[in-house]
XYZ file of C-alpha atoms in Angstrom:
713
model
C 0.000 0.000 0.000
C 2.856 2.277 0.723
C 4.152 1.669 -2.740
C 0.927 2.921 -4.293
C 1.050 6.084 -2.220
C 4.597 6.756 -3.211
C 3.769 6.304 -6.847
C 1.216 9.074 -6.746
C 3.284 11.299 -4.565
C 3.769 14.737 -5.995
C 7.375 14.818 -4.952
C 9.347 14.663 -8.176
C 12.703 13.916 -6.573
C 11.520 10.581 -5.220
C 9.667 9.378 -8.339
C 12.710 7.787 -9.953
C 13.620 5.923 -6.745
C 10.073 4.719 -6.245
C 9.834 3.381 -9.800
C 13.114 1.525 -9.302
C 11.809 -0.093 -6.118
C 8.596 -1.082 -7.896
C 10.566 -2.683 -10.724
C 12.667 -4.625 -8.218
C 9.562 -5.946 -6.471
C 8.074 -7.051 -9.820
C 11.287 -8.903 -10.769
C 11.365 -10.690 -7.405
C 7.726 -11.678 -7.866
C 8.357 -12.982 -11.379
C 11.378 -14.957 -10.240
C 9.350 -16.622 -7.558
C 6.579 -17.404 -10.030
C 9.008 -19.025 -12.474
C 10.541 -21.108 -9.745
C 7.118 -22.213 -8.565
C 5.616 -22.982 -11.997
C 8.668 -24.459 -13.622
C 10.015 -26.558 -10.765
C 11.494 -29.825 -11.906
C 10.749 -32.574 -9.425
C 13.080 -35.389 -8.495
C 12.381 -38.154 -5.961
C 13.905 -37.962 -2.497
C 16.247 -40.926 -2.298
C 16.601 -40.720 1.481
C 12.859 -41.062 1.935
C 12.891 -44.147 -0.300
C 15.703 -45.655 1.717
C 13.838 -45.129 5.010
C 10.700 -46.860 3.737
C 12.459 -49.514 1.765
C 12.088 -52.257 4.412
C 8.311 -51.951 4.783
C 7.182 -53.304 1.404
C 5.061 -55.977 3.028
C 2.995 -53.436 4.942
C 2.061 -51.415 1.845
C -1.643 -51.562 1.576
C -4.369 -49.086 1.521
C -2.415 -46.905 3.892
C 0.685 -47.019 1.704
C -1.222 -45.576 -1.207
C -1.624 -42.323 0.689
C 2.104 -41.957 1.320
C 3.657 -39.343 -1.023
C 7.236 -39.408 -2.198
C 9.167 -36.273 -1.285
C 10.492 -34.243 -4.288
C 13.236 -31.624 -4.388
C 12.473 -28.568 -6.487
C 14.872 -27.624 -9.285
C 14.864 -24.335 -11.228
C 13.630 -24.535 -14.818
C 16.501 -23.657 -17.192
C 15.355 -20.569 -19.061
C 18.592 -20.499 -21.089
C 21.001 -23.435 -21.370
C 24.192 -24.151 -23.322
C 24.817 -27.618 -24.788
C 27.608 -27.244 -27.359
C 28.578 -30.919 -27.384
C 25.139 -31.821 -28.715
C 25.700 -29.882 -31.963
C 29.491 -29.778 -32.050
C 30.085 -31.868 -35.182
C 27.498 -30.278 -37.548
C 28.278 -26.816 -36.167
C 32.003 -27.159 -36.861
C 31.317 -28.577 -40.324
C 29.100 -25.581 -41.074
C 31.821 -23.239 -39.838
C 34.426 -24.849 -42.104
C 32.085 -24.665 -45.113
C 31.270 -21.048 -44.307
C 34.974 -20.223 -43.994
C 35.696 -21.895 -47.332
C 32.871 -20.026 -49.066
C 33.915 -16.672 -47.611
C 37.534 -17.243 -48.650
C 36.453 -18.118 -52.181
C 34.215 -15.055 -52.308
C 36.948 -12.762 -51.033
C 39.449 -14.232 -53.486
C 37.273 -13.360 -56.471
C 36.528 -9.882 -55.144
C 40.196 -8.976 -55.617
C 40.872 -9.592 -59.331
C 44.438 -8.290 -59.178
C 45.342 -10.859 -56.543
C 43.735 -13.705 -58.501
C 45.765 -12.807 -61.580
C 49.033 -13.231 -59.660
C 48.489 -16.002 -57.120
C 46.439 -19.155 -57.809
C 43.437 -19.766 -55.632
C 44.855 -23.031 -54.281
C 47.922 -21.229 -52.897
C 45.826 -18.661 -51.039
C 43.590 -21.367 -49.579
C 46.597 -23.279 -48.253
C 47.844 -20.024 -46.667
C 44.412 -19.560 -45.051
C 44.657 -23.088 -43.669
C 48.104 -22.343 -42.265
C 46.764 -19.210 -40.556
C 43.752 -21.028 -39.089
C 45.936 -23.850 -37.811
C 48.395 -21.353 -36.336
C 45.603 -19.468 -34.542
C 44.242 -22.709 -33.086
C 47.703 -23.613 -31.839
C 48.312 -20.133 -30.382
C 45.025 -20.388 -28.512
C 46.434 -23.416 -26.699
C 44.031 -25.865 -28.324
C 44.967 -29.059 -30.083
C 44.701 -28.789 -33.884
C 42.090 -31.329 -35.024
C 43.023 -33.913 -37.678
C 40.731 -32.335 -40.256
C 42.220 -34.057 -43.311
C 41.424 -37.578 -42.198
C 41.745 -40.201 -44.923
C 38.163 -41.426 -44.553
C 36.827 -37.868 -44.673
C 38.896 -37.113 -47.755
C 38.205 -40.264 -49.777
C 34.540 -40.699 -48.817
C 33.287 -37.100 -48.593
C 35.572 -34.534 -50.222
C 36.985 -36.314 -53.283
C 33.809 -37.850 -54.887
C 32.076 -34.511 -55.740
C 35.166 -33.243 -57.580
C 35.592 -36.434 -59.599
C 31.866 -36.692 -60.377
C 31.807 -33.123 -61.648
C 34.818 -33.868 -63.853
C 33.369 -37.138 -65.147
C 29.842 -35.890 -65.787
C 31.033 -32.902 -67.813
C 34.038 -34.673 -69.347
C 34.545 -33.739 -73.035
C 34.137 -37.219 -74.470
C 35.329 -36.504 -78.019
C 38.817 -35.094 -77.222
C 39.213 -37.618 -74.416
C 38.570 -40.607 -76.690
C 40.617 -39.167 -79.549
C 43.644 -38.920 -77.232
C 42.991 -42.029 -75.140
C 46.192 -43.727 -76.318
C 48.392 -40.796 -75.322
C 46.578 -40.427 -72.000
C 47.029 -44.127 -71.174
C 50.722 -43.952 -72.018
C 51.252 -41.041 -69.639
C 48.956 -42.504 -66.953
C 50.234 -46.099 -66.919
C 53.769 -46.168 -68.301
C 54.610 -42.669 -67.046
C 53.393 -43.365 -63.498
C 55.291 -46.684 -63.359
C 58.426 -44.943 -64.568
C 58.113 -42.154 -61.988
C 57.436 -44.577 -59.121
C 60.403 -46.862 -59.793
C 62.774 -44.032 -60.770
C 62.046 -41.966 -57.655
C 61.874 -44.957 -55.295
C 65.018 -46.649 -56.630
C 67.200 -43.551 -56.605
C 65.910 -42.524 -53.171
C 66.974 -45.915 -51.830
C 70.404 -45.457 -53.404
C 70.770 -42.013 -51.797
C 69.656 -43.365 -48.409
C 72.488 -45.927 -48.473
C 75.143 -43.212 -48.757
C 77.081 -42.718 -45.539
C 76.392 -39.461 -43.791
C 72.703 -39.248 -44.681
C 71.724 -41.189 -41.525
C 69.061 -42.992 -43.557
C 70.630 -46.432 -43.901
C 67.699 -47.992 -42.018
C 65.330 -47.183 -44.902
C 64.735 -50.314 -46.995
C 63.974 -50.691 -50.699
C 60.269 -51.608 -50.551
C 59.301 -48.634 -48.328
C 61.179 -46.368 -50.752
C 59.261 -47.870 -53.684
C 56.022 -47.421 -51.726
C 56.890 -43.779 -51.150
C 57.716 -43.413 -54.865
C 54.321 -44.840 -55.857
C 52.574 -42.354 -53.512
C 54.484 -39.264 -54.644
C 54.591 -40.038 -58.385
C 50.872 -39.785 -59.221
C 49.539 -36.511 -60.637
C 46.678 -35.151 -58.509
C 43.375 -34.327 -60.310
C 42.281 -31.763 -57.698
C 45.474 -29.729 -58.019
C 45.447 -29.978 -61.826
C 41.836 -28.779 -62.018
C 42.494 -25.892 -59.646
C 45.477 -24.579 -61.642
C 44.610 -25.432 -65.253
C 41.123 -23.918 -65.098
C 42.673 -20.578 -64.132
C 45.256 -20.430 -66.932
C 42.687 -21.434 -69.631
C 45.084 -23.755 -71.440
C 43.973 -25.254 -74.759
C 41.758 -28.308 -74.763
C 44.429 -30.774 -75.930
C 46.913 -30.062 -73.140
C 44.153 -29.839 -70.542
C 42.694 -33.215 -71.447
C 46.163 -34.832 -71.583
C 47.219 -33.734 -68.079
C 43.777 -34.051 -66.496
C 43.088 -37.404 -68.167
C 46.422 -38.683 -66.895
C 45.562 -37.568 -63.353
C 42.254 -39.463 -63.545
C 43.477 -42.711 -65.064
C 46.665 -43.105 -63.014
C 44.503 -43.879 -59.994
C 44.443 -47.595 -60.845
C 48.247 -47.749 -61.095
C 48.657 -45.887 -57.803
C 46.166 -48.145 -55.990
C 47.829 -51.355 -57.217
C 51.384 -50.203 -56.463
C 50.348 -48.866 -53.062
C 48.700 -52.125 -51.942
C 51.437 -54.279 -53.515
C 54.354 -52.539 -51.792
C 52.415 -52.133 -48.549
C 51.667 -55.855 -48.506
C 55.207 -57.022 -49.208
C 57.120 -54.437 -47.186
C 56.886 -56.724 -44.168
C 57.947 -59.800 -46.151
C 61.002 -58.021 -47.517
C 60.957 -59.506 -51.027
C 58.841 -59.596 -54.167
C 58.865 -62.712 -56.352
C 58.180 -62.845 -60.120
C 54.809 -64.394 -59.296
C 53.962 -61.277 -57.280
C 54.761 -59.153 -60.328
C 52.394 -61.245 -62.472
C 49.699 -60.961 -59.814
C 50.294 -57.201 -59.713
C 49.675 -56.922 -63.461
C 46.487 -58.982 -63.140
C 45.417 -56.859 -60.180
C 45.949 -53.690 -62.216
C 43.671 -54.982 -64.962
C 41.031 -56.006 -62.432
C 41.202 -52.704 -60.541
C 40.982 -50.542 -63.660
C 38.532 -52.559 -65.769
C 36.488 -53.510 -62.704
C 36.126 -49.859 -61.722
C 35.003 -48.968 -65.247
C 32.516 -51.860 -65.285
C 31.008 -50.896 -61.917
C 30.643 -47.273 -63.017
C 29.080 -48.250 -66.347
C 26.534 -50.526 -64.633
C 25.417 -47.798 -62.235
C 25.347 -45.285 -65.103
C 23.013 -47.529 -67.103
C 20.813 -48.003 -64.023
C 20.607 -44.246 -63.526
C 19.684 -43.711 -67.177
C 17.046 -46.463 -67.043
C 15.549 -45.033 -63.840
C 15.365 -41.534 -65.317
C 13.162 -42.941 -68.080
C 10.242 -43.208 -65.637
C 10.560 -39.851 -63.846
C 8.331 -37.802 -66.116
C 5.650 -37.534 -63.411
C 8.041 -36.852 -60.493
C 10.492 -34.277 -61.793
C 11.523 -33.195 -58.300
C 13.593 -36.305 -57.572
C 15.355 -36.479 -60.942
C 18.630 -34.876 -59.760
C 18.664 -37.173 -56.738
C 19.119 -40.269 -58.898
C 22.164 -38.751 -60.580
C 23.890 -38.081 -57.250
C 22.867 -41.285 -55.464
C 23.748 -43.693 -58.278
C 27.100 -41.978 -58.777
C 27.990 -42.145 -55.106
C 26.871 -45.776 -54.959
C 29.200 -46.536 -57.860
C 32.114 -44.951 -55.981
C 31.339 -46.773 -52.727
C 30.854 -50.117 -54.491
C 34.202 -49.788 -56.228
C 35.952 -48.827 -52.977
C 34.301 -51.751 -51.212
C 36.053 -54.214 -53.541
C 39.307 -52.167 -53.602
C 38.683 -51.173 -57.222
C 39.381 -47.740 -58.648
C 36.650 -45.489 -57.288
C 37.833 -42.566 -59.417
C 37.506 -44.561 -62.634
C 34.101 -45.823 -61.489
C 32.855 -42.239 -61.036
C 34.282 -41.167 -64.390
C 32.629 -44.095 -66.184
C 29.312 -43.580 -64.370
C 29.120 -39.880 -65.212
C 30.178 -40.324 -68.829
C 27.752 -43.221 -69.462
C 24.665 -41.748 -67.828
C 24.862 -38.170 -69.113
C 23.567 -38.469 -72.733
C 20.606 -40.618 -71.705
C 19.753 -38.802 -68.472
C 19.759 -35.404 -70.171
C 17.381 -36.765 -72.809
C 14.919 -37.830 -70.106
C 15.057 -35.179 -67.385
C 13.594 -31.695 -67.575
C 15.556 -28.538 -68.162
C 15.112 -27.467 -64.546
C 16.505 -30.776 -63.336
C 19.443 -30.417 -65.704
C 20.159 -26.960 -64.314
C 19.906 -28.309 -60.768
C 22.370 -31.108 -61.488
C 24.790 -28.733 -63.170
C 24.901 -26.046 -60.498
C 24.717 -28.400 -57.548
C 27.705 -30.379 -58.869
C 29.663 -27.194 -59.511
C 28.856 -25.846 -56.052
C 29.592 -29.135 -54.300
C 32.903 -29.697 -56.098
C 33.983 -26.083 -55.552
C 33.362 -26.262 -51.804
C 35.129 -29.634 -51.548
C 38.134 -28.337 -53.447
C 38.331 -25.272 -51.205
C 38.092 -27.361 -48.047
C 40.817 -29.736 -49.253
C 43.361 -26.958 -49.694
C 42.408 -25.298 -46.381
C 42.682 -28.652 -44.598
C 46.099 -29.189 -46.183
C 47.293 -26.001 -44.518
C 45.736 -26.962 -41.166
C 47.235 -30.470 -41.332
C 50.660 -28.959 -42.015
C 50.468 -26.996 -38.780
C 49.094 -29.984 -36.861
C 52.184 -32.081 -37.592
C 54.153 -33.955 -36.363
C 57.097 -33.532 -38.720
C 60.471 -35.214 -39.106
C 62.643 -33.004 -41.286
C 65.585 -34.474 -43.148
C 67.237 -32.123 -45.612
C 68.715 -34.886 -47.732
C 65.532 -36.910 -48.100
C 63.244 -33.927 -48.731
C 65.497 -32.108 -51.223
C 66.328 -35.281 -53.155
C 62.590 -36.096 -53.343
C 61.753 -32.712 -54.906
C 64.631 -32.925 -57.403
C 63.907 -36.524 -58.422
C 60.207 -35.794 -58.954
C 61.103 -32.987 -61.366
C 63.764 -34.998 -63.216
C 61.646 -38.141 -63.531
C 58.675 -36.130 -64.813
C 60.750 -34.405 -67.502
C 62.490 -37.598 -68.657
C 59.231 -39.550 -68.682
C 57.295 -36.964 -70.702
C 60.081 -36.412 -73.258
C 60.749 -40.131 -73.703
C 57.107 -41.120 -74.011
C 56.343 -38.221 -76.371
C 59.168 -39.358 -78.654
C 57.402 -42.715 -78.995
C 53.865 -41.291 -79.112
C 54.618 -38.766 -81.880
C 55.432 -41.621 -84.254
C 51.768 -42.671 -84.112
C 50.036 -39.297 -83.767
C 48.797 -37.211 -86.685
C 48.913 -34.006 -84.634
C 52.358 -34.100 -83.033
C 53.081 -32.806 -79.539
C 55.476 -29.889 -79.883
C 58.289 -28.956 -77.506
C 56.055 -26.330 -75.879
C 53.335 -28.926 -75.337
C 55.815 -31.309 -73.739
C 57.039 -28.576 -71.407
C 53.497 -27.731 -70.242
C 52.637 -31.423 -69.728
C 55.830 -31.984 -67.725
C 55.505 -28.749 -65.738
C 51.802 -29.357 -65.025
C 52.378 -32.590 -63.103
C 51.107 -31.276 -59.765
C 50.759 -33.249 -56.535
C 47.973 -32.786 -54.030
C 45.876 -34.166 -51.211
C 45.589 -37.716 -52.613
C 49.305 -38.284 -51.961
C 48.971 -36.832 -48.448
C 45.964 -39.038 -47.629
C 47.710 -42.183 -48.877
C 50.737 -41.338 -46.752
C 48.466 -40.647 -43.788
C 47.033 -44.183 -44.110
C 50.419 -45.824 -43.482
C 50.729 -47.743 -40.231
C 53.267 -46.319 -37.778
C 54.253 -49.773 -36.511
C 55.078 -51.203 -39.944
C 56.545 -47.960 -41.324
C 58.630 -46.169 -38.678
C 59.647 -43.567 -41.297
C 56.001 -42.550 -41.827
C 56.479 -39.092 -40.283
C 59.435 -38.329 -42.547
C 57.457 -39.557 -45.564
C 54.555 -37.222 -44.664
C 56.926 -34.274 -44.288
C 58.464 -34.964 -47.704
C 54.995 -35.354 -49.267
C 53.806 -32.020 -47.836
C 56.980 -30.327 -49.086
C 56.482 -31.742 -52.602
C 52.835 -30.616 -52.584
C 53.797 -27.114 -51.515
C 56.560 -26.952 -54.127
C 54.308 -28.024 -57.014
C 51.337 -25.890 -55.953
C 53.225 -22.733 -55.022
C 56.267 -22.745 -57.328
C 54.940 -24.553 -60.395
C 51.353 -23.381 -59.938
C 52.327 -19.707 -59.620
C 54.830 -19.721 -62.506
C 52.957 -21.811 -65.074
C 50.669 -18.954 -66.133
C 53.533 -16.498 -66.909
C 55.351 -19.297 -68.732
C 52.282 -20.049 -70.852
C 52.088 -16.363 -71.815
C 55.840 -16.194 -72.424
C 55.897 -19.269 -74.663
C 52.716 -18.116 -76.480
C 51.019 -21.460 -75.910
C 47.631 -21.687 -77.556
C 44.800 -21.060 -75.099
C 41.259 -22.324 -74.913
C 38.718 -20.834 -77.290
C 35.815 -19.446 -75.292
C 33.485 -19.256 -78.310
C 30.520 -21.592 -78.142
C 30.017 -24.317 -80.684
C 27.757 -23.293 -83.534
C 25.398 -25.375 -85.632
C 27.710 -24.863 -88.603
C 30.603 -26.478 -86.732
C 28.394 -29.364 -85.680
C 27.314 -29.984 -89.291
C 30.884 -29.952 -90.578
C 32.084 -32.161 -87.723
C 29.470 -34.801 -88.497
C 30.187 -34.473 -92.204
C 33.902 -35.085 -91.647
C 33.138 -38.071 -89.418
C 31.006 -39.678 -92.138
C 33.585 -38.792 -94.782
C 36.463 -40.371 -92.864
C 34.337 -43.430 -92.147
C 33.632 -43.793 -95.878
C 37.327 -43.386 -96.735
C 38.205 -46.129 -94.252
C 35.558 -48.362 -95.841
C 36.948 -47.797 -99.333
C 40.506 -48.470 -98.198
C 39.478 -51.549 -96.238
C 41.055 -50.102 -93.080
C 39.263 -50.620 -89.771
C 40.311 -47.460 -87.917
C 38.737 -45.711 -84.956
C 36.225 -43.927 -87.201
C 34.956 -47.319 -88.358
C 34.481 -48.604 -84.813
C 33.015 -45.302 -83.693
C 30.411 -45.535 -86.443
C 29.667 -49.128 -85.466
C 29.172 -48.099 -81.841
C 26.925 -45.185 -82.794
C 24.738 -47.457 -84.895
C 24.484 -50.022 -82.109
C 23.674 -47.268 -79.619
C 20.942 -45.818 -81.800
C 19.442 -49.178 -82.708
C 19.357 -50.884 -79.323
C 20.573 -48.892 -76.318
C 18.620 -45.665 -76.893
C 15.374 -47.613 -77.240
C 15.844 -49.022 -73.739
C 17.217 -45.982 -71.919
C 15.378 -43.030 -73.491
C 11.671 -42.585 -72.908
C 9.068 -42.133 -75.626
C 10.007 -41.360 -79.195
C 12.962 -39.137 -78.341
C 15.529 -41.765 -79.305
C 14.421 -41.434 -82.953
C 15.367 -37.772 -83.072
C 18.484 -37.210 -85.223
C 21.561 -36.000 -83.407
C 21.852 -32.852 -85.471
C 18.225 -31.853 -84.858
C 18.630 -32.557 -81.150
C 21.724 -30.378 -81.019
C 19.909 -27.576 -82.867
C 16.954 -27.676 -80.493
C 19.261 -27.736 -77.493
C 21.283 -24.784 -78.729
C 18.178 -22.810 -79.704
C 16.594 -23.340 -76.300
C 19.815 -22.371 -74.500
C 20.145 -19.180 -76.520
C 16.547 -18.240 -75.751
C 17.104 -18.725 -72.018
C 20.313 -16.675 -72.109
C 18.494 -13.912 -73.973
C 15.750 -13.776 -71.361
C 18.209 -13.897 -68.450
C 20.276 -11.096 -69.930
C 17.193 -8.870 -70.218
C 17.217 -8.699 -73.980
C 13.589 -7.703 -74.124
C 12.357 -10.937 -75.669
C 10.244 -13.141 -73.462
C 9.460 -16.786 -73.857
C 5.781 -17.730 -73.958
C 4.406 -18.118 -70.466
C 2.572 -21.262 -71.476
C 5.790 -23.096 -72.302
C 5.988 -26.139 -69.994
C 8.944 -26.195 -67.641
C 9.256 -29.959 -67.721
C 10.232 -30.273 -71.379
C 13.468 -32.094 -72.038
C 16.298 -30.149 -73.623
C 16.445 -32.615 -76.475
C 12.704 -32.976 -76.847
C 11.604 -29.488 -77.866
C 9.195 -29.998 -80.722
C 8.576 -27.223 -83.259
C 5.200 -25.530 -83.358
C 2.556 -27.256 -85.441
C 1.329 -25.273 -88.403
C -2.373 -24.784 -89.078
C -3.870 -27.418 -91.409
C -4.303 -24.977 -94.312
C -0.732 -23.723 -94.088
C 0.605 -27.257 -93.682
C -1.197 -28.436 -96.842
C 0.323 -25.581 -98.846
C 3.776 -26.013 -97.348
C 4.268 -29.777 -97.668
C 2.834 -32.185 -100.255
C 0.753 -35.006 -98.869
C 1.791 -38.591 -99.688
C 0.084 -41.859 -99.055
C 1.752 -44.362 -96.766
C 2.569 -46.630 -99.676
C 4.200 -43.811 -101.654
C 6.088 -42.692 -98.568
C 7.431 -46.191 -97.990
C 8.457 -46.426 -101.640
C 10.432 -43.168 -101.391
C 12.155 -44.380 -98.231
C 13.070 -47.652 -99.922
C 14.594 -45.773 -102.862
C 16.592 -43.539 -100.525
C 17.801 -46.485 -98.479
C 18.921 -48.439 -101.504
C 20.728 -45.504 -103.124
C 21.997 -43.315 -100.313
C 22.954 -45.720 -97.542
C 25.687 -47.874 -99.037
C 28.531 -46.630 -96.863
C 28.705 -49.931 -94.960
C 29.097 -52.087 -98.092
C 32.273 -54.129 -97.894
C 34.499 -53.532 -100.920
C 37.925 -54.786 -101.825
C 40.970 -52.821 -100.756
C 42.216 -50.364 -103.353
C 45.237 -51.543 -105.370
C 46.325 -50.062 -108.678
C 47.536 -53.471 -109.883
C 44.189 -55.157 -109.269
C 41.858 -52.295 -110.171
C 38.826 -53.646 -112.013
C 35.900 -52.016 -113.656
C 32.973 -50.707 -111.676
C 30.555 -53.599 -111.071
C 27.614 -51.224 -111.447
C 28.521 -50.131 -114.992
C 26.466 -51.331 -117.976
C 27.939 -54.244 -119.896
C 29.776 -55.722 -116.935
C 28.190 -59.145 -117.467
C 29.045 -59.090 -121.191
C 32.615 -58.222 -120.357
C 32.893 -61.167 -117.962
C 31.349 -63.520 -120.535
C 33.777 -62.433 -123.273
C 36.722 -62.836 -120.961
C 35.677 -66.375 -120.027
C 35.234 -67.322 -123.685
C 38.660 -65.981 -124.607
C 40.297 -67.942 -121.780
C 38.576 -71.158 -122.870
C 39.517 -70.596 -126.539
C 43.133 -69.903 -125.622
C 43.288 -73.186 -123.676
C 41.852 -75.119 -126.651
C 44.393 -73.592 -129.066
C 47.274 -74.445 -126.759
C 46.094 -78.030 -126.447
C 45.681 -78.339 -130.221
C 49.073 -76.856 -131.098
C 51.250 -78.458 -128.426
C 51.686 -81.963 -130.116
C 52.606 -80.524 -133.558
C 55.372 -78.245 -132.313
C 58.771 -79.393 -133.563
C 61.194 -80.461 -130.855
C 64.435 -80.489 -132.809
C 67.176 -78.060 -131.874
C 67.277 -74.459 -133.166
C 63.476 -74.243 -133.619
C 63.032 -70.743 -132.186
C 61.887 -69.247 -135.495
C 59.209 -71.914 -135.944
C 57.995 -71.437 -132.371
C 57.768 -67.666 -132.876
C 55.854 -68.175 -136.121
C 53.394 -70.506 -134.382
C 52.860 -68.018 -131.557
C 52.155 -65.227 -134.048
C 49.599 -67.435 -135.777
C 47.884 -68.269 -132.504
C 47.752 -64.613 -131.475
C 46.341 -63.653 -134.878
C 43.704 -66.338 -134.553
C 42.745 -65.090 -131.088
C 42.486 -61.536 -132.388
C 40.180 -62.634 -135.212
C 37.988 -64.620 -132.830
C 37.772 -61.660 -130.430
C 36.821 -59.329 -133.283
C 34.132 -61.746 -134.434
C 32.673 -62.029 -130.976
C 32.535 -58.239 -130.632
C 30.757 -57.859 -133.972
C 28.292 -60.545 -133.020
C 27.504 -58.832 -129.753
C 26.996 -55.484 -131.458
C 24.721 -57.002 -134.064
C 22.683 -58.703 -131.381
């Protein structure tokens, strides 16, 4: 009551104090209310202990006995970081990676000097240093399972799904030479010479054996696809060099996996027998071909599933991601090449999936893959920097410096030697500039670090020194070679990638040249890659497309499909750029990119534009066209100027054959008739010559008579 009086008191000096007291009373009241309403009850254990021995006397009276509870304040605000620690830290790392990538592209002058991968590694070093300065233990962020199961698959899937198939297949021989023979050469060259250096007195490395050195050589020799993508996409190198280096980095995975497991298995035994070498070759074939087979199977399954998604367009992109990841996991489960499985899955499924899914789904797949792979690539380089700070390290100047030098020397010798052999079989030769870029672009990355991280400390006591040498080689290739390759490309005036989009004119001429070269191979009787490519295209169109593409879309010619796709893309770009032209609002959003049908003309206009034919007449025209225009697959004899005969389709061919047979028979009869009457005495050359002249004259007369008879007839 006194509070109310003070509130209405006219004294102005006490009003502020009175209001403060009133506010304090209200807060105390509210606190008591919260404690009363939100009390958490817990049983009184002491009361239970006191009544624990009277269970037999619980009856009606025991039902009225209440258990005593202690009141506990309701937590208005609580902190439970451990409950969300893992997803929260993952989100922080992804946010850091995205902000670093955003900041990198906001400074164009910096991006023109330093590659993005170098700056991300520096960011990782700074983050790791700050964690260490704060007195916390640096977490092992670049764990092998995290890298191989979460970070690497998006990058490889993005590369495989959008892989340029034509240049890749045209250079598959060169790529395989660099990937298989080149990787084997690098592994044995680096490992063997490192072992020889370790045996020199004064290096204090005599305890290092041969098989661990070869294992280290197999880890450090493989070109890393993540590092190659990060650097080569910034310098915009031409398509040939890009596909050679990047294709090598993809396909050398099988060689690296086989060598890694082989040397890891036999390092404890101490020797490798010839039978182990044979088994290693067989294992390489199984790992590589098995990975391709697994990826192709999942790619076909994804394409077949997308055939039935016309009514549920929302889940179309999900099948692309899930089937691809299943292909990678299945290959890794059997110790096959997961990278080759992802490449095969993406390359196999893409043409059929894009024919079935809608344009919106295609856009979703494209941008989600680009976003996912970009974030994974950024995290890999940041984690490399953090892992470098985390340590531990065992620095040995001799081992580390010799490793860097041998990797450079082996790469140069391997590329030059293999190119000397390859150029003998290539139409477009690799120049000296091309060889330099291929050799200089052999970058190492996180795959080598993760493989070294997997080594067991008990079996490989030099594991820490190996990891230090691997990190040094990665830093050397990324920082030194990655930062200097762009100025060298400009200095050497190496041809760069053409940014112009492919036009319909180029597509027409490309298909025309393909058919022309296929026809030339048919005429020459040579079964080259154009022949087998044409065979595969025919088989694909006749059988595979019918099973994997929905509706009548598989019948659409490739050129028409490309034209529709390009026309639709140009229309979308025009609308997005604000060109003032709008697409019709009634256009369905679920139309496939390769299934855009032209507008139907009104019946009157259609009758004037195109003549109407009956089905019988139409079939007759098709039969005529098939019989006269589709003879490219006819098997002819090989061309030889000594055995060139007349065209079998010329008029009079049968008469010519008949005359020739008659002349041969007549000549045989004359020889049989004249042979007994020839004189056999010595010096009868003049008589023999006279007889031959008579026979030839007779044959000429008979031939003339036959010709006249034919003409008269």
